[in-house]
Tab-separated table of C-alpha atoms in Angstrom:
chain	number	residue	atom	x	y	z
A	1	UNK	CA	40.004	-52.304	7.599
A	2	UNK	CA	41.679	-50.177	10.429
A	3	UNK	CA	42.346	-51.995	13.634
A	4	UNK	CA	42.996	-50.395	16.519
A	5	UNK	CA	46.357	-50.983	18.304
A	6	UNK	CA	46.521	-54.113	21.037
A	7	UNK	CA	48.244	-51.493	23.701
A	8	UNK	CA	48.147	-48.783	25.148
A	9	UNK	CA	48.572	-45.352	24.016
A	10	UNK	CA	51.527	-43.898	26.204
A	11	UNK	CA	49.656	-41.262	27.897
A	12	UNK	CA	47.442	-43.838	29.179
A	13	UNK	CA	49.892	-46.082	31.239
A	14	UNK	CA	49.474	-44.003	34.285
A	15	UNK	CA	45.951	-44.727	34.390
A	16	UNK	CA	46.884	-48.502	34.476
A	17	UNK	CA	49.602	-47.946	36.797
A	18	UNK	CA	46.699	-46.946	39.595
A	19	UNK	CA	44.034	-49.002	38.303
A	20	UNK	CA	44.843	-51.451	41.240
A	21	UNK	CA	44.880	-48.370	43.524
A	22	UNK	CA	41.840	-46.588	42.860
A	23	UNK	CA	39.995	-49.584	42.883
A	24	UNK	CA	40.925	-49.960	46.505
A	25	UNK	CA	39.741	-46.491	46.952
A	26	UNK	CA	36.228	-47.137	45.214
A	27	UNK	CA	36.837	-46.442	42.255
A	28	UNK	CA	36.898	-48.513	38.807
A	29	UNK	CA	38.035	-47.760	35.522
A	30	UNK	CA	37.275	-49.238	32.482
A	31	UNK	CA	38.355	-53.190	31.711
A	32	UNK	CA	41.037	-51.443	29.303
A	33	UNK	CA	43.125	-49.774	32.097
A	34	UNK	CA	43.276	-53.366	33.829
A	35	UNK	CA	46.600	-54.497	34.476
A	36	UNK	CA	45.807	-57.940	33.208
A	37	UNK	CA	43.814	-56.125	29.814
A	38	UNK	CA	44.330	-58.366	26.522
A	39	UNK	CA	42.889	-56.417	23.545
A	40	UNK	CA	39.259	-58.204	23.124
A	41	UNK	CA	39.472	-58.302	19.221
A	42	UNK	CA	42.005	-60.572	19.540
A	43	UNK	CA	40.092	-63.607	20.517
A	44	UNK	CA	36.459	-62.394	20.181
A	45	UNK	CA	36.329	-62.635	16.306
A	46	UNK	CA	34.999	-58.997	15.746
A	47	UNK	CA	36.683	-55.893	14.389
A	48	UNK	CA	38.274	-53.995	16.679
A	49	UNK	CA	36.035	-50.642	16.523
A	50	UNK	CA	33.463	-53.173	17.776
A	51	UNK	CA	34.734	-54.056	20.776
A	52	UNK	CA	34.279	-51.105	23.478
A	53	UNK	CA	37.726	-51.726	25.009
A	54	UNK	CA	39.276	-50.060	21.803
A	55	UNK	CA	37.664	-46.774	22.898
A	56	UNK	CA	40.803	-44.873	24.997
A	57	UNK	CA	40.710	-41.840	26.710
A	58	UNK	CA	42.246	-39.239	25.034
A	59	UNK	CA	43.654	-37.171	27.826
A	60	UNK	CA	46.726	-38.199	30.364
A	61	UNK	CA	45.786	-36.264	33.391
A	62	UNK	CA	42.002	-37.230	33.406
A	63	UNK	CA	39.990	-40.293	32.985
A	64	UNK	CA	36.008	-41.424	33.603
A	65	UNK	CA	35.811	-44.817	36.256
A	66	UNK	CA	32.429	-46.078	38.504
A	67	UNK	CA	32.187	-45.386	41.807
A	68	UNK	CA	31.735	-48.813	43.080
A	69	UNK	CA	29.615	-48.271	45.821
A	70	UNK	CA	26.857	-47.480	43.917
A	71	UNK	CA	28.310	-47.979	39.974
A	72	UNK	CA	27.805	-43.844	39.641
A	73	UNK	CA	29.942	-42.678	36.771
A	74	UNK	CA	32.548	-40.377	38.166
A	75	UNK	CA	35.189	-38.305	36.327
A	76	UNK	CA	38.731	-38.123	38.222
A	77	UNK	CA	40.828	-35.156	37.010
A	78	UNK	CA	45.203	-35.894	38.193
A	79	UNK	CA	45.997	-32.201	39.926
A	80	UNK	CA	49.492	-30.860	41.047
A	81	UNK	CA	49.144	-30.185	44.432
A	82	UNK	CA	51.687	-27.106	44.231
A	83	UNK	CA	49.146	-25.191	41.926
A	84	UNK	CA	45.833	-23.227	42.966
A	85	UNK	CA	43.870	-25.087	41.939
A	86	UNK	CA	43.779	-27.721	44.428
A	87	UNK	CA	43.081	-25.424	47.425
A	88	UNK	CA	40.148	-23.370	45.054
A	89	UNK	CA	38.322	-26.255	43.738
A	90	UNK	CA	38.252	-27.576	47.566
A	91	UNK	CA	37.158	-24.166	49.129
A	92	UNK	CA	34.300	-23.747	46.228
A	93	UNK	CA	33.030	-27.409	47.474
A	94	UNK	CA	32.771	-26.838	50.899
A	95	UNK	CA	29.763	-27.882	53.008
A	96	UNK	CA	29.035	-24.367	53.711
A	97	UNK	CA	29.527	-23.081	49.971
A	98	UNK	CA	27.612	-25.877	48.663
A	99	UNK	CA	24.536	-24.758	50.790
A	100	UNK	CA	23.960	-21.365	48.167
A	101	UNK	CA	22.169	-22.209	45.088
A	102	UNK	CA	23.775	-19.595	43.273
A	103	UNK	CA	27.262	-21.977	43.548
A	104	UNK	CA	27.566	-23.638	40.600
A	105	UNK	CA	31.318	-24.862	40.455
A	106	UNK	CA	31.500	-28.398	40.131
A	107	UNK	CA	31.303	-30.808	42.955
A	108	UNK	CA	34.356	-32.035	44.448
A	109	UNK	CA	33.167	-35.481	46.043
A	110	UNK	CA	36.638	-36.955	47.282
A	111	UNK	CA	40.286	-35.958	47.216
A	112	UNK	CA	42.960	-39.048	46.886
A	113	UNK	CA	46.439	-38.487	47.595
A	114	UNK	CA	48.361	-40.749	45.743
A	115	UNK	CA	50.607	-43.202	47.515
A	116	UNK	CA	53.526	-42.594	45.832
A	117	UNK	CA	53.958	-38.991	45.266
A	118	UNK	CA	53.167	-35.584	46.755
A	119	UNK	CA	53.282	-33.660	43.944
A	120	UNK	CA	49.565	-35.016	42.660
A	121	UNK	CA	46.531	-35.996	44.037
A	122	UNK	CA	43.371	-37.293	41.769
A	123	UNK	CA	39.937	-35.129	42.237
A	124	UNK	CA	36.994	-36.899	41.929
A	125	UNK	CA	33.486	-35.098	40.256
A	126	UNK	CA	30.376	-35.756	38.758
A	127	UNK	CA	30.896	-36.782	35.181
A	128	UNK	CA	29.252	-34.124	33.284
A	129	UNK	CA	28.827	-33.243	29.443
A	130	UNK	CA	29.070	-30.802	27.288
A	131	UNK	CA	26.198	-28.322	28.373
A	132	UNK	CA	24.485	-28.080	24.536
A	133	UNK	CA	24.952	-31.453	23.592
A	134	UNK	CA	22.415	-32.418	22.605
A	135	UNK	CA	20.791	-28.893	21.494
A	136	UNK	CA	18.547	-27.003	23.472
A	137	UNK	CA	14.935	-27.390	22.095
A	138	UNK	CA	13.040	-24.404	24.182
A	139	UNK	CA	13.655	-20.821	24.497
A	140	UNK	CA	13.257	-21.770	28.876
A	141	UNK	CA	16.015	-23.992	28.264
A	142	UNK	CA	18.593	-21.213	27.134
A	143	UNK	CA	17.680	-18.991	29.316
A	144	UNK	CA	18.542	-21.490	32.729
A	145	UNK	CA	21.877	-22.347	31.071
A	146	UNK	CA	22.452	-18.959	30.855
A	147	UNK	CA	20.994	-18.036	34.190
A	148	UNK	CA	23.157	-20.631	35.789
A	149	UNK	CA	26.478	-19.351	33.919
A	150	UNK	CA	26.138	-15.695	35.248
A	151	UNK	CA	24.844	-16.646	38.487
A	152	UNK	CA	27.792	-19.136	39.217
A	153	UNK	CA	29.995	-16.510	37.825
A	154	UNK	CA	28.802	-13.861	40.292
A	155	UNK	CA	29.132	-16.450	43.175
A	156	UNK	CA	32.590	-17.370	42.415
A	157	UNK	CA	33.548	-13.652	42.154
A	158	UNK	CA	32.050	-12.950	45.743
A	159	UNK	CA	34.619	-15.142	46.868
A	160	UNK	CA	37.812	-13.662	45.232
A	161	UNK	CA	38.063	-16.210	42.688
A	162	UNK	CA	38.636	-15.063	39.124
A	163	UNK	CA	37.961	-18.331	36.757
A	164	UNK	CA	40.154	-16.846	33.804
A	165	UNK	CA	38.814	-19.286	31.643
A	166	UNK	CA	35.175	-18.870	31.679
A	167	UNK	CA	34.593	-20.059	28.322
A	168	UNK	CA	32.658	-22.861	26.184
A	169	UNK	CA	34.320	-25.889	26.909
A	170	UNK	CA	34.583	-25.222	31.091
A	171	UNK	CA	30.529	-24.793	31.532
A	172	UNK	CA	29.205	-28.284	31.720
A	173	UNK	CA	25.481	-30.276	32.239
A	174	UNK	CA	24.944	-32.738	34.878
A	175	UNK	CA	22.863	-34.695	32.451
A	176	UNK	CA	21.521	-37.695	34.760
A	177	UNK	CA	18.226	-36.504	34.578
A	178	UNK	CA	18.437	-35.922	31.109
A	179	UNK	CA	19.718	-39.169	29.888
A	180	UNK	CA	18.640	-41.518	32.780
A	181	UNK	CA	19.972	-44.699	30.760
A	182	UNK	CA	23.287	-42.881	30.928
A	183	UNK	CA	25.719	-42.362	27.923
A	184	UNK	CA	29.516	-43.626	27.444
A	185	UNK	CA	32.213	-41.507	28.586
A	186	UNK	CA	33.935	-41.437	25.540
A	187	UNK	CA	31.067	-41.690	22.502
A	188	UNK	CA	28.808	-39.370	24.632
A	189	UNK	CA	25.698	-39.793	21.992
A	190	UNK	CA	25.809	-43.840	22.475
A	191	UNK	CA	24.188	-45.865	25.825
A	192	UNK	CA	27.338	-48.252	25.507
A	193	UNK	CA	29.899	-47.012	22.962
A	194	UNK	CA	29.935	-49.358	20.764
A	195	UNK	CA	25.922	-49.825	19.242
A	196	UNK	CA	25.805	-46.226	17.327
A	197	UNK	CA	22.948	-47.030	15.664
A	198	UNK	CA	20.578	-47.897	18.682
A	199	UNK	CA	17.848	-45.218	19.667
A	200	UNK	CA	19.776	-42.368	22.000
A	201	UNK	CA	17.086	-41.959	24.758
A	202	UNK	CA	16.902	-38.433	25.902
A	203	UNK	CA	14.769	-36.200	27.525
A	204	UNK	CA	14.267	-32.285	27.092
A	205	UNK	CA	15.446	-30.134	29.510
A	206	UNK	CA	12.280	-28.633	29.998
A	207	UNK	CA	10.525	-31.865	30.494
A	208	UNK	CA	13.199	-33.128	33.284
A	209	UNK	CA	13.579	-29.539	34.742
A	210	UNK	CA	15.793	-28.216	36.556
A	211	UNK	CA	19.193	-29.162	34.928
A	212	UNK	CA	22.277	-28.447	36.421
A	213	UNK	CA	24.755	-26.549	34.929
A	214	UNK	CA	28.521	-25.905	36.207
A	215	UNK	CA	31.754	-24.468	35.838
A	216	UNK	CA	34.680	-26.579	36.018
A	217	UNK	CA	38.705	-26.409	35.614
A	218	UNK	CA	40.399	-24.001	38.023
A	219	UNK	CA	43.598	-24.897	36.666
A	220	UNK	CA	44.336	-21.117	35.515
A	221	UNK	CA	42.200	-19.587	38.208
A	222	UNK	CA	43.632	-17.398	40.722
A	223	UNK	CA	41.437	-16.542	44.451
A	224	UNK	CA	42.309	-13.448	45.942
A	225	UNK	CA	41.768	-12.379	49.702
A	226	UNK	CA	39.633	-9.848	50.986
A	227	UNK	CA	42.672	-7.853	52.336
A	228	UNK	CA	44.717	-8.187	48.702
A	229	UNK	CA	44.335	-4.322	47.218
A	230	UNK	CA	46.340	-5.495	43.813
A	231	UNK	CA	43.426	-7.917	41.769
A	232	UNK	CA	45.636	-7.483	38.817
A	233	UNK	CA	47.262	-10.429	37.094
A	234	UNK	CA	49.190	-11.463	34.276
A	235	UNK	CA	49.479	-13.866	31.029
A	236	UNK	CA	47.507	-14.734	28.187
A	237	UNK	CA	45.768	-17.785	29.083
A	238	UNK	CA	41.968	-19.875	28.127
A	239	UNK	CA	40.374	-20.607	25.359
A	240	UNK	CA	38.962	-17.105	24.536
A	241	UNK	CA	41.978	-15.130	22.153
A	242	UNK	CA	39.809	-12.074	21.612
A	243	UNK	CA	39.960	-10.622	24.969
A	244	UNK	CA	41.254	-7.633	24.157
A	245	UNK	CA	43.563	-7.147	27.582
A	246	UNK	CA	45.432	-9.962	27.498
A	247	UNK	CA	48.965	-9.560	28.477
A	248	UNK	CA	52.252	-11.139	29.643
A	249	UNK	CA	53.408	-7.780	30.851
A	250	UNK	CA	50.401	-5.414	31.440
A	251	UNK	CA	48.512	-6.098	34.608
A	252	UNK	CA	44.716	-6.290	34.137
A	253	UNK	CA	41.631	-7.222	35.775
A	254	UNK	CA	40.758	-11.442	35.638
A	255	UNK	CA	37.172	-10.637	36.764
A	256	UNK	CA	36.705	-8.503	33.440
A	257	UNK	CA	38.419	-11.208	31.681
A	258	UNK	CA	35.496	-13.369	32.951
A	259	UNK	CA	32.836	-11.220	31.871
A	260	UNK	CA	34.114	-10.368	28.732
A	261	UNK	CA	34.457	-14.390	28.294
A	262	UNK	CA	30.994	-15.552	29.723
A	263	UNK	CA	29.713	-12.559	27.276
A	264	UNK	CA	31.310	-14.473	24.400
A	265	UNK	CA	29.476	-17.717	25.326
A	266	UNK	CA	25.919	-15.678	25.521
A	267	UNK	CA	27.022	-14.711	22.040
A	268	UNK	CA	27.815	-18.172	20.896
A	269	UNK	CA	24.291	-18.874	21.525
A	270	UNK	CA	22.592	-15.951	19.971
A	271	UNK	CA	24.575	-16.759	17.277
A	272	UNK	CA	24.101	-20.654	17.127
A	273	UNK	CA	20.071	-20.211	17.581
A	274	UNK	CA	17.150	-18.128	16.357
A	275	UNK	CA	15.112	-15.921	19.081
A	276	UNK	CA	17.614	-15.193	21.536
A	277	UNK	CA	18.705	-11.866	19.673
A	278	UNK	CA	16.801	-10.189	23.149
A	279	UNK	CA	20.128	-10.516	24.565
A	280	UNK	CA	22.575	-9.040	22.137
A	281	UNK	CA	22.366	-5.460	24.812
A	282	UNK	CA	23.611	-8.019	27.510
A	283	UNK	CA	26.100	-9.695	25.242
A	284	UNK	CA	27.473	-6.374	23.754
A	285	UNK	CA	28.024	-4.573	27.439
A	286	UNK	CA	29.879	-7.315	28.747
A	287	UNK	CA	32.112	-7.984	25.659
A	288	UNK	CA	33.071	-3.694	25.628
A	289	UNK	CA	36.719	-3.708	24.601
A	290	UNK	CA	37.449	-1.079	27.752
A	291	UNK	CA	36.806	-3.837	30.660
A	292	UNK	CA	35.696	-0.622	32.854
A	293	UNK	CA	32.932	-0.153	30.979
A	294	UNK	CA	31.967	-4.001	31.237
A	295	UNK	CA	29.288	-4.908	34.019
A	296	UNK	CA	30.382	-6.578	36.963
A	297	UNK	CA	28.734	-10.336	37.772
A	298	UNK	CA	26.088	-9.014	39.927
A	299	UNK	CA	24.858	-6.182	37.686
A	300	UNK	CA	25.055	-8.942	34.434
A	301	UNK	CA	23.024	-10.886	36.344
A	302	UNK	CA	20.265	-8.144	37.176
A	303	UNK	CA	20.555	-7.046	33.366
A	304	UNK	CA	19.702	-10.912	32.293
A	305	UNK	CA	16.915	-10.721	34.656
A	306	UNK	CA	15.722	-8.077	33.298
A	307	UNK	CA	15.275	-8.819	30.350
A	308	UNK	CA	14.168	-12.332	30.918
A	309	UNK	CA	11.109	-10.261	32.897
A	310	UNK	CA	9.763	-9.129	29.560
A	311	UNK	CA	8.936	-12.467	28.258
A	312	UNK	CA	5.596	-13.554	28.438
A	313	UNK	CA	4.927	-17.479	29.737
A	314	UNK	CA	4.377	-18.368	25.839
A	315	UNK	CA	7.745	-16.450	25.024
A	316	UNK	CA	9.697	-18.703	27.332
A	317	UNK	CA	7.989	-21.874	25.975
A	318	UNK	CA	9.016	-21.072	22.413
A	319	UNK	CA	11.235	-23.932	20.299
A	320	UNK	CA	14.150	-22.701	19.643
A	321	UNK	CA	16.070	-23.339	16.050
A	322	UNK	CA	19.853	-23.525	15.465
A	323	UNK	CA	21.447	-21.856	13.016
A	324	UNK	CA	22.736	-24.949	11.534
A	325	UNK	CA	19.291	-27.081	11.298
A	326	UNK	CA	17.110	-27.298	7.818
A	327	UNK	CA	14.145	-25.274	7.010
A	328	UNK	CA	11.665	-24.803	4.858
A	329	UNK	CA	12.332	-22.398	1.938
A	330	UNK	CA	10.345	-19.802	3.212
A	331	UNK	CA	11.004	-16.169	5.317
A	332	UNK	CA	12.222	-16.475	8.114
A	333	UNK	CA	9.375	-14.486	9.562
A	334	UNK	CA	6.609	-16.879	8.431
A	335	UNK	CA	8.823	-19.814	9.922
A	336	UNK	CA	9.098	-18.154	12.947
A	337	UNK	CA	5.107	-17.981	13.231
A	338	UNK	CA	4.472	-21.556	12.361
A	339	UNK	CA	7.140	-22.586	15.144
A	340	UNK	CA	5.096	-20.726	17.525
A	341	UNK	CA	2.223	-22.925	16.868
A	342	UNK	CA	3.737	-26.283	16.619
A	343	UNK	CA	3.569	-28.933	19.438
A	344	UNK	CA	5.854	-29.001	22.422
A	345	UNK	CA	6.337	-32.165	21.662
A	346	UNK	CA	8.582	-33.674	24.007
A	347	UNK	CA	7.683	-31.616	26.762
């Protein structure tokens, strides 16, 4: 039977290192990045994948902890101070920013300087999850991720910040609504990481409404001032390789690349669940291979609303069936009708 190693995985030392630290700032990470940590499987009896200190964070400048005022999970993120994304993520979380609905960049809710070095301070958010895990269950609930996405797009746009990155994995739930016993920071579908095969207690979106959704990681965005008359940048960066611009030598537009990217994600959708083919139109303009002819935020935004307008109140309260799940071996068509008539159960 595997057992998991008694130390640490290098990447995680640094964690340790300001365990004592952060603790004195508020904050407290897991009984694994103690100093004084002894592997528990080593004197409990059990097998090591039992034991929830065997569960390690996998990356080295990021890591969940409580905040111990008021044991609120919080996720801190290690920045370099040198890069822009520092000064962004600050600016986007200002009091005054904060105050329009349509911001939807995560929450910055303390900045620590480390005591030891300029060169890094540790940025502490919300800990948020994956924003379709689990799956979205109503046609209503695809429709406010979405609305959220392009609206927080448009936002960060109006203030010269180009995300650059505006893709799957950076558009995140605040789920504590959704899952008010909480979930583990590393096995996200389990209360306490180790019991996997205890009832996950979850809500629907729709029955805990409104969710919020954000954008985070500015680590390859780039905010330009009002005055700047070059928006152009460089590089092929994020997770998107199909943006057909991309260049380490030919200037181009980052707020196209955006579009173009957040039009990938819309298409993700469509493609990962039945009955949201009504937005293919949006998908397709903002995914046009010229950027020029790509909508900008604002104008994807009024063509989502648009065609979110047509829907009828029984439209929007639809189920909604990925791609991926089981169904009876009949048409699609005559599945489609029974769906409309089942329970919202849930709801």
């Amino acid at each position: 039977m595997f057992q998991h190693p008694t130390v640490l995985y290098k990447h995680e030392y640094i964690w340790r290192r300001y365990q004592p630290f952060l603790q004195f700032r508020g904050y407290m990470l897991r009984p694994r990045y103690h100093p004084d940590w002894v592997a528990s499987w080593t004197y409990n009896g059990k097998e090591s994948w039992k034991c929830e200190d065997c569960l390690f964070n996998a990356f080295y400048n990021s890591i969940d902890a409580k905040r111990i005022s008021d044991d609120t999970m919080v996720f801190l993120k290690m920045v370099e101070t040198k890069r822009e994304e520092l000064p962004i993520a600050i600016h986007l979380s200002s009091q005054i920013l904060r105050s329009d609905a349509r911001n939807r960049t995560v929450p910055i809710l303390d900045v620590i300087p480390l005591p030891d070095s300029d060169d890094h301070a540790v940025l502490v958010m919300p800990f948020l999850r994956r924003f379709d895990r689990p799956e979205f269950e109503f046609r209503i609930e695809c429709i406010e991720a979405i609305r959220h996405m392009i609206m927080g797009l448009e936002f960060m746009h109006e203030q010269g910040v180009a995300h650059r990155d505006a893709c799957r994995f950076n558009f995140m739930m605040h789920a504590n609504k959704l899952i008010p016993n909480g979930f583990h920071p590393i096995m996200y579908d389990s209360h306490n990481g180790v019991d996997l095969s205890a009832p996950f207690h979850c809500h629907t979106r729709m029955a805990v409404a409104p969710v919020d959704y954000y954008w985070i990681d500015f680590g390859l965005s780039t905010q330009f001032a009002a005055r700047d008359t070059c928006k152009l940048v460089t590089g092929i960066v994020g997770q998107d390789e199909t943006v057909p611009e991309l260049s380490l030598t030919v200037p181009y537009d980052p707020f196209k690349v955006d579009i173009y990217q957040v039009g990938g994600l819309i298409k993700y959708l469509i493609e990962r669940y039945y009955d949201l083919d009504f937005l293919k139109p949006l998908a397709l303009a903002m995914m046009q291979n010229n950027p020029i002819q790509r909508p900008n935020a604002s104008e994807a935004l009024d063509q989502f609303e648009g065609q979110v307008s047509t829907l009828s109140h029984n439209d929007l309260k639809r189920r909604v069936v990925t791609s991926r799940t089981s169904r009876p071996p009949i048409s699609t068509r005559l599945w489609r009708t029974l769906r409309e008539h089942l329970p919202f159960i849930g709801s």
